[in-house]
Coordinates of C-alpha atoms in Angstrom, one line a residue:
M17 CA 2.9 -1.8 20.3
V18 CA 0.6 -5.0 21.0
Y19 CA 1.0 -6.7 24.4
F20 CA 0.8 -10.6 24.4
I21 CA 0.1 -12.3 27.6
Y22 CA 1.0 -15.9 27.5
L23 CA -1.0 -17.4 30.2
D24 CA -1.0 -21.5 31.6
D25 CA -2.7 -23.1 34.5
N26 CA 0.2 -21.7 37.3
D27 CA 2.5 -18.9 35.0
A28 CA 2.0 -16.4 33.1
S29 CA 4.4 -14.4 30.7
Q30 CA 4.4 -11.2 28.6
K31 CA 5.5 -10.2 25.2
V32 CA 5.6 -6.6 23.3
M33 CA 5.2 -7.2 19.2
S34 CA 4.8 -3.8 17.1
P35 CA 2.2 -4.4 14.4
P36 CA 3.0 -5.2 10.8
F37 CA 2.9 -1.7 9.5
K38 CA 5.6 -0.1 7.5
K39 CA 4.6 2.9 9.2
K40 CA 3.7 3.4 12.7
P41 CA -0.2 4.5 12.3
S42 CA -1.6 7.4 14.6
H43 CA -4.0 4.9 15.7
F44 CA -4.4 0.8 15.9
A45 CA -7.1 -1.1 18.1
V46 CA -7.4 -4.8 18.0
L47 CA -11.0 -5.4 17.3
G48 CA -11.1 -9.4 17.8
S49 CA -9.7 -12.6 17.3
C50 CA -10.5 -16.1 15.0
R51 CA -8.6 -19.6 14.6
G52 CA -4.8 -18.0 15.3
F53 CA -5.8 -14.7 13.4
I54 CA -6.0 -11.0 15.2
L55 CA -8.5 -8.4 13.4
S56 CA -7.2 -5.1 14.0
Y57 CA -8.1 -1.8 13.0
R58 CA -5.6 1.5 11.6
D59 CA -6.7 4.7 10.2
P60 CA -7.8 6.0 8.3
H61 CA -9.4 3.3 6.6
F62 CA -8.4 -0.2 6.8
L63 CA -9.1 -3.2 8.3
V64 CA -6.1 -5.8 9.2
V65 CA -5.7 -9.6 9.6
W66 CA -2.4 -10.5 11.1
N67 CA -1.3 -14.3 12.3
L68 CA 1.4 -13.7 14.8
L69 CA 2.9 -16.9 14.6
T70 CA 3.7 -16.9 10.6
G71 CA 4.0 -13.0 10.4
F72 CA 1.1 -12.9 7.5
S73 CA -1.2 -9.9 7.2
K74 CA -3.4 -9.0 5.3
R75 CA -4.9 -5.0 4.6
I76 CA -8.8 -4.7 3.9
S77 CA -10.1 -1.3 3.2
Y78 CA -13.7 -0.2 3.7
S79 CA -13.6 3.1 2.5
H80 CA -16.5 2.5 0.0
I81 CA -18.6 2.5 3.4
V82 CA -17.2 5.5 5.2
A83 CA -18.2 8.0 2.1
R84 CA -22.0 6.8 3.0
L85 CA -21.8 6.7 6.7
K86 CA -24.3 8.8 9.0
Y87 CA -21.9 9.8 11.6
Y88 CA -18.3 10.6 10.3
V89 CA -16.1 9.7 13.5
V90 CA -12.5 9.3 12.6
R91 CA -12.0 6.3 14.6
L92 CA -13.3 2.9 14.8
P93 CA -15.5 0.8 16.4
Y94 CA -17.6 3.9 16.5
K95 CA -17.7 3.8 12.5
F96 CA -20.0 0.9 12.8
H97 CA -22.9 -0.2 14.3
L98 CA -22.2 -3.7 14.9
Y99 CA -19.1 -5.7 13.6
G100 CA -17.4 -9.2 14.0
F101 CA -14.7 -11.7 12.7
G102 CA -15.6 -15.2 12.4
Y103 CA -15.1 -18.3 10.4
D104 CA -17.7 -20.6 8.3
A105 CA -16.7 -23.7 8.0
S106 CA -19.1 -25.0 5.4
Q107 CA -17.3 -22.4 2.8
D108 CA -13.7 -22.7 4.6
D109 CA -14.3 -19.2 4.7
Y110 CA -13.3 -15.7 7.3
L111 CA -15.9 -13.3 7.1
V112 CA -15.8 -9.4 8.5
V113 CA -19.4 -8.6 9.4
V114 CA -20.0 -4.8 9.7
A115 CA -23.6 -3.5 10.7
W116 CA -24.1 0.6 10.1
Q117 CA -26.1 3.7 9.5
D118 CA -26.3 5.9 6.2
K119 CA -27.3 9.6 6.1
D120 CA -30.3 8.9 5.6
D121 CA -30.8 6.6 8.5
H122 CA -31.2 3.3 7.2
Y123 CA -29.3 0.1 8.6
H124 CA -27.2 -2.0 5.8
L125 CA -25.3 -5.3 6.8
D126 CA -22.1 -6.1 4.8
Y127 CA -19.4 -9.1 5.2
L128 CA -16.3 -9.1 3.4
S129 CA -15.4 -13.1 2.3
L130 CA -11.6 -13.1 3.0
R131 CA -11.7 -16.1 0.4
T132 CA -12.8 -14.1 -2.4
N133 CA -11.9 -10.9 -1.3
S134 CA -14.6 -9.0 -2.2
W135 CA -17.3 -7.0 -0.1
I136 CA -21.0 -8.4 -0.3
N137 CA -24.2 -6.2 1.0
L138 CA -27.1 -8.5 2.9
D139 CA -29.2 -6.2 3.9
A140 CA -32.0 -8.3 3.1
A141 CA -31.2 -10.5 6.5
L142 CA -31.3 -7.1 8.8
S143 CA -32.8 -7.6 12.1
N144 CA -35.3 -5.6 13.2
L145 CA -33.9 -5.4 16.7
L146 CA -30.8 -3.3 14.9
G147 CA -32.2 -0.3 16.1
S148 CA -34.0 -0.9 19.1
Y149 CA -30.7 -1.1 21.6
N150 CA -27.9 0.4 22.0
W151 CA -25.4 -2.2 21.4
N152 CA -22.1 -3.4 22.2
P153 CA -20.4 -3.1 18.9
P154 CA -17.8 -5.8 19.0
G155 CA -19.3 -9.0 18.2
L156 CA -18.3 -12.7 19.7
F157 CA -17.5 -15.5 17.4
F158 CA -18.9 -18.7 19.1
N159 CA -20.1 -21.7 17.5
G160 CA -19.6 -20.8 14.0
T161 CA -21.8 -17.6 15.0
I162 CA -21.4 -14.1 15.8
H163 CA -23.2 -12.7 19.1
W164 CA -24.0 -9.1 20.1
V165 CA -25.6 -7.9 23.6
P166 CA -27.1 -4.1 24.3
S167 CA -24.4 -2.0 26.6
V168 CA -27.0 -1.9 29.0
L169 CA -29.3 -5.3 29.7
E170 CA -32.6 -3.1 30.0
A171 CA -34.4 -6.3 29.2
Y172 CA -33.2 -9.9 29.0
R173 CA -35.8 -11.7 26.8
D174 CA -33.9 -12.7 23.1
V175 CA -31.5 -9.8 24.0
I176 CA -28.4 -11.4 22.5
L177 CA -28.3 -11.2 18.5
I178 CA -26.8 -13.6 16.6
F179 CA -25.6 -13.8 12.9
D180 CA -25.1 -17.5 11.6
L181 CA -22.1 -17.2 9.1
K182 CA -23.5 -20.6 7.3
E183 CA -26.8 -19.8 6.4
R184 CA -26.6 -15.5 6.4
T185 CA -29.5 -15.3 9.2
F186 CA -30.2 -13.3 12.4
S187 CA -31.4 -14.9 15.6
T188 CA -31.6 -14.4 19.1
L189 CA -30.9 -15.5 22.7
S190 CA -32.1 -14.7 26.4
A191 CA -29.9 -13.0 28.9
P192 CA -29.9 -15.4 31.9
E193 CA -31.9 -12.6 33.7
Q194 CA -32.8 -9.0 34.1
P195 CA -30.5 -7.2 36.2
V196 CA -30.8 -3.8 38.4
K197 CA -30.5 -1.5 35.6
S198 CA -29.3 1.3 38.0
A199 CA -26.7 -1.8 39.7
C200 CA -24.9 -2.9 36.8
S201 CA -22.2 -1.7 34.4
Y202 CA -21.6 -2.2 30.6
S203 CA -22.1 -5.9 29.3
I204 CA -19.5 -8.1 27.8
L205 CA -19.8 -11.8 26.3
A206 CA -16.8 -13.9 26.4
V207 CA -16.0 -17.6 25.5
L208 CA -15.1 -19.1 29.2
G209 CA -14.6 -22.9 29.1
G210 CA -16.1 -23.6 25.8
C211 CA -19.4 -22.3 26.9
L212 CA -21.0 -18.7 25.9
G213 CA -20.0 -16.3 29.0
L214 CA -21.6 -12.6 30.0
Y215 CA -19.7 -10.6 32.4
Y216 CA -20.9 -7.1 33.8
R217 CA -19.6 -5.1 37.0
N218 CA -22.4 -4.8 40.1
Y219 CA -22.2 -1.3 41.4
D220 CA -24.2 -2.7 44.6
S221 CA -22.3 -6.0 45.4
R222 CA -18.9 -4.4 44.0
K223 CA -18.6 -7.6 42.3
T224 CA -18.6 -8.7 38.9
E225 CA -20.9 -11.0 38.1
I226 CA -20.0 -13.8 35.4
W227 CA -22.8 -15.9 33.7
V228 CA -21.6 -18.9 31.6
M229 CA -24.5 -20.9 29.5
K230 CA -23.0 -24.6 29.9
E231 CA -24.9 -25.7 27.3
Y232 CA -25.4 -23.3 24.2
K233 CA -29.3 -22.3 23.6
V234 CA -30.3 -24.0 26.7
H235 CA -31.4 -21.2 29.0
S236 CA -31.7 -23.2 32.4
T237 CA -28.2 -23.7 32.2
W238 CA -27.1 -20.5 32.5
T239 CA -24.5 -20.1 35.6
L240 CA -23.5 -17.6 38.2
Y241 CA -20.0 -16.7 39.3
Q242 CA -19.0 -14.1 41.7
I243 CA -15.6 -12.6 41.9
P244 CA -14.7 -9.9 44.4
C245 CA -13.1 -7.2 42.4
E246 CA -14.6 -3.9 41.3
V247 CA -13.4 -4.6 37.8
F248 CA -12.9 -8.0 36.3
Q249 CA -12.6 -9.4 33.0
P250 CA -12.4 -13.0 32.6
V251 CA -10.3 -14.4 29.7
C252 CA -10.3 -18.1 30.6
F253 CA -11.8 -20.7 32.4
Y254 CA -9.5 -23.5 33.3
S255 CA -10.7 -27.6 33.1
H256 CA -10.5 -27.8 36.4
G257 CA -12.8 -24.6 37.5
D258 CA -10.5 -21.8 38.2
I259 CA -11.0 -18.3 36.5
I260 CA -8.3 -16.2 35.3
G261 CA -8.9 -12.6 34.5
R262 CA -7.6 -8.9 34.2
G263 CA -9.1 -6.1 36.3
Y264 CA -7.9 -4.6 40.4
T265 CA -9.7 -5.0 43.2
F266 CA -10.9 -2.7 46.2
S267 CA -8.1 -2.5 47.8
D268 CA -6.4 -1.2 44.1
K269 CA -4.3 -4.2 43.4
R270 CA -3.9 -4.5 39.3
G271 CA -2.9 -6.6 37.1
Y272 CA -4.0 -10.6 36.4
F273 CA -5.7 -12.6 39.1
I274 CA -6.9 -16.3 39.3
H275 CA -10.2 -16.7 41.5
N276 CA -11.5 -20.2 42.3
V277 CA -15.6 -20.8 41.1
R278 CA -16.2 -19.7 44.8
G279 CA -14.3 -16.0 44.1
D280 CA -11.4 -16.6 46.4
L281 CA -8.0 -15.4 45.3
L282 CA -5.5 -17.7 44.4
K283 CA -3.1 -16.1 42.1
H284 CA -2.1 -12.6 41.2
F285 CA 0.5 -11.5 38.3
K286 CA 1.2 -7.8 39.1
N287 CA 4.0 -7.5 37.0
L288 CA 1.9 -7.6 33.5
C289 CA 0.8 -5.0 31.4
C290 CA -2.8 -4.7 32.6
P291 CA -3.9 -1.6 30.5
I292 CA -8.1 -1.9 31.8
R293 CA -9.4 0.2 29.5
R294 CA -7.8 -0.9 26.3
A295 CA -9.7 -3.5 24.0
Y296 CA -8.2 -6.8 24.3
A297 CA -9.2 -10.4 22.5
V298 CA -8.3 -13.9 23.5
Y299 CA -6.1 -15.6 21.0
T300 CA -4.3 -19.2 20.5
E301 CA -1.3 -19.7 18.5
S302 CA -2.2 -21.2 14.9
L303 CA -0.3 -22.2 11.6
L304 CA -3.1 -21.5 9.8
P305 CA -3.2 -19.9 6.4
L306 CA -5.7 -17.9 5.1
P307 CA -8.0 -19.3 2.5
S308 CA -7.0 -16.5 -0.3
D309 CA -3.3 -17.0 0.8
I310 CA -3.5 -20.3 -0.4
K311 CA -5.5 -19.0 -3.9
D312 CA -2.1 -16.3 -4.1
K313 CA 0.2 -19.5 -3.7
D314 CA -1.0 -21.6 -6.0
K315 CA -1.6 -18.7 -9.3
K316 CA 2.2 -17.8 -8.4
N317 CA 3.4 -21.7 -9.0
K318 CA 1.3 -22.1 -12.0
R319 CA 3.1 -19.3 -13.1
K320 CA 6.5 -20.7 -12.2
E321 CA 5.5 -24.1 -14.2
N322 CA 4.1 -22.3 -17.4
C323 CA 7.8 -20.5 -17.6
M324 CA 9.9 -23.6 -17.2

């Protein structure tokens, strides 16, 4: 089952939906979202793009990659070194990007164009940073690019890896500062208040540290917020500055919380499903079709016209 939490400034509600499969898969996971579409995984070797509002779904096979993988692991995200889902506005195309390692220890970069329904190899664009860090595999789509960050920030200069969907090139961005390695946990990226965000748990202070880059690619605009929760996963920043996220506190309160920028707790939604260790994606409803779906409809209409 998939749990959807609908949030606004003062309230929250929950809806449960079944994934768009005829038969229940043994494993299913949400990998990301983009412009009203959710990218998910289902076994054995399929990705699924799903628009919850319209019910449209598209199944994508990557079995041609599986046979060449260095490590055969049954489930994503462990199959791929990096993966991401985003939109190229210049081509009106949605791309699924994967970086992976073959049996000879060579790295590869492939992307799927949903407009052409084809996988394209892009090894020539590979970054030499790919093998330098233990990366957090899920990519974050923001500002026309997909971003990845190392699981643990052992350094801070040029450690955020960026793939430009229009240019099909890599670049880097520096994290806000180098945290004390022993004090900080797994690093995760997020889009917060229309800005690039980075957060992790600080074991020393027992707080979640949230950094927000107020102006994209301007390093001096990284701004720190501290939330007094042992685990807090920020979902969004409201326009008036409050932060909503899911997690649990020192007193073992679990659920969704609203904090102000000073870290004060304003509200606790305790009756919503909140599996902390499960993957989640921030999703905005949309009636947009996939470009390939428009093409398919045009072909069907032409066939009808030819038959008349």
